mmCIF file of C-alpha atoms in Angstrom:
data_model
loop_
_atom_site.group_PDB
_atom_site.id
_atom_site.type_symbol
_atom_site.label_atom_id
_atom_site.label_comp_id
_atom_site.label_asym_id
_atom_site.label_seq_id
_atom_site.Cartn_x
_atom_site.Cartn_y
_atom_site.Cartn_z
ATOM 1 C CA MET A 26 106.138 95.233 104.212
ATOM 2 C CA CYS A 27 105.674 95.561 100.481
ATOM 3 C CA GLY A 28 108.602 97.595 99.160
ATOM 4 C CA ARG A 29 109.038 96.207 95.633
ATOM 5 C CA PHE A 30 106.675 94.494 93.234
ATOM 6 C CA VAL A 31 106.240 93.430 89.612
ATOM 7 C CA GLN A 32 103.876 95.037 87.105
ATOM 8 C CA SER A 33 104.780 93.404 83.798
ATOM 9 C CA LEU A 34 101.402 92.853 82.128
ATOM 10 C CA SER A 35 99.398 95.450 80.235
ATOM 11 C CA PRO A 36 96.781 97.661 81.930
ATOM 12 C CA ALA A 37 94.204 95.826 79.791
ATOM 13 C CA GLU A 38 95.218 92.439 81.231
ATOM 14 C CA TYR A 39 94.890 93.632 84.807
ATOM 15 C CA ALA A 40 91.507 95.167 83.949
ATOM 16 C CA GLN A 41 90.366 91.924 82.313
ATOM 17 C CA SER A 42 90.793 90.146 85.639
ATOM 18 C CA LEU A 43 88.007 92.477 86.812
ATOM 19 C CA ASN A 44 85.942 91.780 83.677
ATOM 20 C CA LEU A 45 86.621 95.314 82.511
ATOM 21 C CA ASP A 46 87.260 95.538 78.782
ATOM 22 C CA LEU A 47 89.291 98.697 78.547
ATOM 23 C CA PHE A 48 92.716 100.299 78.864
ATOM 24 C CA ASP A 49 95.961 100.084 76.927
ATOM 25 C CA SER A 50 97.138 96.647 75.742
ATOM 26 C CA THR A 51 100.840 97.600 75.749
ATOM 27 C CA PRO A 52 102.789 95.578 78.357
ATOM 28 C CA ILE A 53 104.088 97.670 81.247
ATOM 29 C CA GLY A 54 107.137 95.409 81.539
ATOM 30 C CA ARG A 55 108.348 96.452 85.012
ATOM 31 C CA TYR A 56 109.961 93.771 87.168
ATOM 32 C CA ASN A 57 111.352 95.977 89.922
ATOM 33 C CA VAL A 58 108.788 98.641 90.785
ATOM 34 C CA ALA A 59 110.211 100.874 93.512
ATOM 35 C CA PRO A 60 108.715 103.583 95.748
ATOM 36 C CA THR A 61 108.280 107.135 94.362
ATOM 37 C CA THR A 62 108.100 105.872 90.773
ATOM 38 C CA GLY A 63 104.964 106.196 88.634
ATOM 39 C CA VAL A 64 102.669 103.159 88.799
ATOM 40 C CA HIS A 65 99.536 102.193 86.854
ATOM 41 C CA VAL A 66 96.506 102.469 89.149
ATOM 42 C CA ILE A 67 92.863 101.532 88.440
ATOM 43 C CA HIS A 68 90.226 103.846 89.915
ATOM 44 C CA GLN A 69 86.655 104.952 89.371
ATOM 45 C CA VAL A 70 85.823 108.317 87.833
ATOM 46 C CA GLY A 71 82.096 108.971 87.820
ATOM 47 C CA ASP A 72 80.449 105.981 86.163
ATOM 48 C CA ARG A 73 83.590 104.721 84.440
ATOM 49 C CA TYR A 74 86.980 103.291 85.317
ATOM 50 C CA ARG A 75 90.318 104.834 84.528
ATOM 51 C CA ASP A 76 93.962 103.785 84.434
ATOM 52 C CA SER A 77 96.257 106.520 85.756
ATOM 53 C CA VAL A 78 99.995 106.614 86.369
ATOM 54 C CA ILE A 79 100.768 108.210 89.727
ATOM 55 C CA PRO A 80 103.672 107.972 92.196
ATOM 56 C CA TRP A 81 103.895 105.178 94.738
ATOM 57 C CA GLY A 82 103.871 107.071 98.013
ATOM 58 C CA TRP A 83 101.732 109.901 99.345
ATOM 59 C CA LYS A 84 101.476 112.469 102.109
ATOM 60 C CA PRO A 85 98.929 115.231 102.791
ATOM 61 C CA GLN A 86 99.847 118.793 101.926
ATOM 62 C CA TRP A 87 100.149 119.747 105.586
ATOM 63 C CA ALA A 88 102.888 117.137 106.117
ATOM 64 C CA THR A 89 105.952 119.332 105.745
ATOM 65 C CA GLY A 90 109.577 118.335 105.429
ATOM 66 C CA GLY A 91 111.626 116.817 102.669
ATOM 67 C CA ARG A 92 110.995 113.189 103.503
ATOM 68 C CA PRO A 93 108.865 111.282 100.975
ATOM 69 C CA GLY A 94 105.447 110.076 102.052
ATOM 70 C CA PRO A 95 104.781 106.514 103.211
ATOM 71 C CA ILE A 96 104.254 103.791 100.615
ATOM 72 C CA ASN A 97 102.091 101.529 102.777
ATOM 73 C CA ALA A 98 99.231 102.022 105.220
ATOM 74 C CA ARG A 99 98.397 99.677 108.090
ATOM 75 C CA LEU A 100 94.916 98.223 107.794
ATOM 76 C CA GLU A 101 94.494 98.376 111.569
ATOM 77 C CA THR A 102 94.700 102.192 111.675
ATOM 78 C CA VAL A 103 94.113 103.509 108.161
ATOM 79 C CA ALA A 104 90.426 104.354 108.724
ATOM 80 C CA THR A 105 91.088 106.411 111.856
ATOM 81 C CA LYS A 106 94.533 107.921 111.365
ATOM 82 C CA PRO A 107 94.305 111.677 110.582
ATOM 83 C CA PHE A 108 97.216 111.350 108.163
ATOM 84 C CA PHE A 109 95.134 109.258 105.737
ATOM 85 C CA ARG A 110 91.754 110.914 106.398
ATOM 86 C CA PRO A 111 91.785 112.946 103.135
ATOM 87 C CA ILE A 112 92.026 109.815 100.972
ATOM 88 C CA TRP A 113 90.392 107.046 102.987
ATOM 89 C CA LYS A 114 86.757 107.730 102.083
ATOM 90 C CA SER A 115 87.128 108.838 98.474
ATOM 91 C CA GLY A 116 90.489 107.580 97.261
ATOM 92 C CA ARG A 117 90.088 103.819 96.987
ATOM 93 C CA CYS A 118 91.937 102.289 94.046
ATOM 94 C CA LEU A 119 93.622 99.085 92.885
ATOM 95 C CA VAL A 120 97.080 98.230 91.633
ATOM 96 C CA GLY A 121 97.409 95.205 89.376
ATOM 97 C CA ALA A 122 100.595 93.200 89.873
ATOM 98 C CA ASP A 123 102.214 89.876 89.026
ATOM 99 C CA GLY A 124 103.581 89.514 92.547
ATOM 100 C CA TRP A 125 105.821 91.192 95.098
ATOM 101 C CA TYR A 126 109.204 90.678 96.730
ATOM 102 C CA GLU A 127 109.858 89.973 100.370
ATOM 103 C CA TRP A 128 113.248 89.611 102.061
ATOM 104 C CA LYS A 129 114.091 86.919 104.592
ATOM 105 C CA THR A 130 116.706 88.058 107.113
ATOM 106 C CA ASP A 131 119.268 85.913 108.872
ATOM 107 C CA PRO A 132 118.478 86.326 112.605
ATOM 108 C CA ASP A 133 122.200 86.061 113.392
ATOM 109 C CA ASP A 134 123.289 88.562 110.737
ATOM 110 C CA LYS A 135 120.789 91.307 109.896
ATOM 111 C CA LYS A 136 122.794 92.304 106.813
ATOM 112 C CA ARG A 137 122.365 88.846 105.311
ATOM 113 C CA LYS A 138 119.098 88.810 103.376
ATOM 114 C CA GLN A 139 117.526 86.647 100.679
ATOM 115 C CA PRO A 140 114.729 87.990 98.438
ATOM 116 C CA TYR A 141 111.712 85.855 97.573
ATOM 117 C CA PHE A 142 109.091 86.416 94.892
ATOM 118 C CA ILE A 143 105.485 85.893 96.001
ATOM 119 C CA CYS A 144 102.637 85.291 93.558
ATOM 120 C CA LEU A 145 99.314 83.472 93.292
ATOM 121 C CA LYS A 146 99.459 79.707 92.815
ATOM 122 C CA SER A 147 96.855 80.124 90.075
ATOM 123 C CA GLY A 148 99.133 82.395 88.064
ATOM 124 C CA ASP A 149 96.420 85.072 87.982
ATOM 125 C CA PRO A 150 97.243 88.760 88.446
ATOM 126 C CA LEU A 151 97.136 90.186 91.951
ATOM 127 C CA LEU A 152 94.916 93.120 92.874
ATOM 128 C CA PHE A 153 96.353 95.247 95.690
ATOM 129 C CA ALA A 154 93.842 97.272 97.727
ATOM 130 C CA CYS A 155 95.139 100.846 97.798
ATOM 131 C CA ILE A 156 94.084 104.383 98.641
ATOM 132 C CA GLY A 157 95.388 107.549 97.100
ATOM 133 C CA GLN A 158 94.945 111.095 95.920
ATOM 134 C CA LEU A 159 93.740 110.501 92.378
ATOM 135 C CA PRO A 160 93.115 112.508 89.194
ATOM 136 C CA HIS A 161 89.536 113.685 88.624
ATOM 137 C CA GLY A 162 87.683 113.376 85.329
ATOM 138 C CA ASP A 163 90.083 113.478 82.397
ATOM 139 C CA GLU A 164 92.630 115.725 84.076
ATOM 140 C CA GLU A 165 96.287 114.774 84.152
ATOM 141 C CA PRO A 166 97.765 113.561 87.448
ATOM 142 C CA GLY A 167 98.766 116.436 89.710
ATOM 143 C CA ALA A 168 101.887 117.072 91.751
ATOM 144 C CA SER A 169 100.114 116.029 94.963
ATOM 145 C CA ASP A 170 98.717 112.773 93.593
ATOM 146 C CA GLY A 171 100.014 109.451 94.861
ATOM 147 C CA PHE A 172 98.911 106.215 96.503
ATOM 148 C CA VAL A 173 99.729 103.779 99.299
ATOM 149 C CA ILE A 174 99.215 100.009 99.482
ATOM 150 C CA LEU A 175 97.229 98.636 102.413
ATOM 151 C CA THR A 176 99.103 96.009 104.411
ATOM 152 C CA GLY A 177 97.793 93.209 106.603
ATOM 153 C CA ALA A 178 98.477 92.343 110.209
ATOM 154 C CA ALA A 179 101.984 91.646 111.456
ATOM 155 C CA ASP A 180 101.360 87.906 111.665
ATOM 156 C CA ALA A 181 100.269 87.750 108.029
ATOM 157 C CA GLY A 182 103.742 87.522 106.498
ATOM 158 C CA LEU A 183 104.416 84.629 104.170
ATOM 159 C CA VAL A 184 108.171 84.210 103.783
ATOM 160 C CA ASP A 185 108.799 85.682 107.230
ATOM 161 C CA VAL A 186 105.937 85.738 109.728
ATOM 162 C CA HIS A 187 107.167 89.076 111.064
ATOM 163 C CA ASP A 188 106.614 90.798 107.737
ATOM 164 C CA ARG A 189 103.419 92.557 106.748
ATOM 165 C CA LYS A 190 101.903 91.629 103.425
ATOM 166 C CA PRO A 191 99.964 93.722 100.917
ATOM 167 C CA LEU A 192 96.204 93.339 101.019
ATOM 168 C CA VAL A 193 95.231 91.253 97.969
ATOM 169 C CA LEU A 194 91.546 90.995 97.017
ATOM 170 C CA SER A 195 89.691 88.590 94.746
ATOM 171 C CA PRO A 196 88.267 90.219 91.576
ATOM 172 C CA ASP A 197 84.706 90.324 92.967
ATOM 173 C CA PHE A 198 85.674 92.063 96.178
ATOM 174 C CA ALA A 199 88.186 94.237 94.326
ATOM 175 C CA LEU A 200 85.343 95.664 92.219
ATOM 176 C CA SER A 201 83.321 96.345 95.357
ATOM 177 C CA TRP A 202 86.375 98.033 96.868
ATOM 178 C CA LEU A 203 86.581 100.324 93.825
ATOM 179 C CA SER A 204 82.892 101.172 93.643
ATOM 180 C CA SER A 205 81.710 104.584 94.806
ATOM 181 C CA ASP A 206 78.511 102.820 95.904
ATOM 182 C CA THR A 207 80.492 101.021 98.613
ATOM 183 C CA SER A 208 80.510 102.979 101.869
ATOM 184 C CA ALA A 209 83.696 103.568 103.816
ATOM 185 C CA ASP A 210 82.452 101.195 106.523
ATOM 186 C CA ASP A 211 81.714 98.458 103.984
ATOM 187 C CA ALA A 212 85.103 99.013 102.352
ATOM 188 C CA LEU A 213 86.775 98.556 105.725
ATOM 189 C CA HIS A 214 84.830 95.329 106.240
ATOM 190 C CA ILE A 215 86.043 94.065 102.854
ATOM 191 C CA ALA A 216 89.632 94.916 103.739
ATOM 192 C CA GLU A 217 89.396 93.264 107.153
ATOM 193 C CA HIS A 218 87.639 90.059 106.118
ATOM 194 C CA GLN A 219 88.025 89.399 102.387
ATOM 195 C CA GLU A 220 91.747 89.380 101.642
ATOM 196 C CA LEU A 221 93.038 86.259 99.934
ATOM 197 C CA PRO A 222 94.394 83.679 102.415
ATOM 198 C CA ALA A 223 98.030 82.639 102.657
ATOM 199 C CA GLU A 224 97.125 79.295 101.067
ATOM 200 C CA ALA A 225 96.437 81.084 97.765
ATOM 201 C CA PHE A 226 100.094 82.116 97.370
ATOM 202 C CA GLU A 227 103.402 80.507 96.532
ATOM 203 C CA TRP A 228 106.918 81.886 96.850
ATOM 204 C CA TYR A 229 110.461 81.022 95.876
ATOM 205 C CA PRO A 230 113.955 82.541 96.174
ATOM 206 C CA VAL A 231 115.187 84.883 93.448
ATOM 207 C CA SER A 232 118.365 86.755 92.593
ATOM 208 C CA ARG A 233 119.610 89.400 95.007
ATOM 209 C CA ASP A 234 119.876 91.666 91.954
ATOM 210 C CA VAL A 235 116.358 92.849 92.786
ATOM 211 C CA GLY A 236 117.809 94.740 95.734
ATOM 212 C CA ASN A 237 119.203 97.345 93.328
ATOM 213 C CA VAL A 238 116.478 99.486 91.728
ATOM 214 C CA ARG A 239 118.633 99.904 88.626
ATOM 215 C CA ASN A 240 118.299 96.195 87.846
ATOM 216 C CA LYS A 241 115.374 95.367 85.596
ATOM 217 C CA GLY A 242 114.057 92.526 83.474
ATOM 218 C CA PRO A 243 112.267 89.174 83.762
ATOM 219 C CA HIS A 244 115.356 87.402 85.105
ATOM 220 C CA LEU A 245 114.555 89.005 88.465
ATOM 221 C CA ILE A 246 111.581 86.664 89.006
ATOM 222 C CA GLU A 247 113.323 83.476 87.888
ATOM 223 C CA PRO A 248 113.855 80.985 90.754
ATOM 224 C CA ILE A 249 117.402 80.295 91.913
ATOM 225 C CA ASP A 250 118.841 77.030 93.245
ATOM 226 C CA ASP A 251 121.286 78.361 95.841
ATOM 227 C CA PRO A 252 119.518 80.831 98.147
ATOM 228 C CA LEU A 253 121.342 82.311 101.123
ATOM 229 C CA LEU A 254 118.349 81.570 103.358
#
């Protein structure tokens, strides 16, 4: 499960990986992005692309109760689950990231966990396939806007094979994912068959400081020499 990630580059740098020459060149500088916080999201508006900041997490208006909405959606059920029906066909978007964190748990002591940072071996930005309720035209994000990250099958974990991993697309397929010309069926095919393979990634242990959302800064992605696990 993807529960924390890094978005340190500028919106322009993430867009450049898609050969899009637009967006703000100011670095975002976030090394511990947590659920419910505002995140830069790339989406299509008419015949152009837009960078919007909307919360990580979403639920439909009919979902009552005080609990926040989910932050991830399972690829296996996202196209058919009524919960995500309002955003599946028309809410495709991308989140640019440097990498994400995953925790390895001691099987003999569930409270003993070691975080790892996962990124591309190439050093290129990651492009998470997402769906969300998104702003239209030039309007500001609304109170109901938000997004979820699609996650791969249970055997797709990297650090721990039991973990789910975010769906990461290559730039070419990421653009097709974004395009309004891509049907919902074709988008599902992309998600099911075109995610980057495990061999494209590398990972290493990092400080347990990342477990506290108040901790920020580039030291969080520096490798450590004495991991717990």
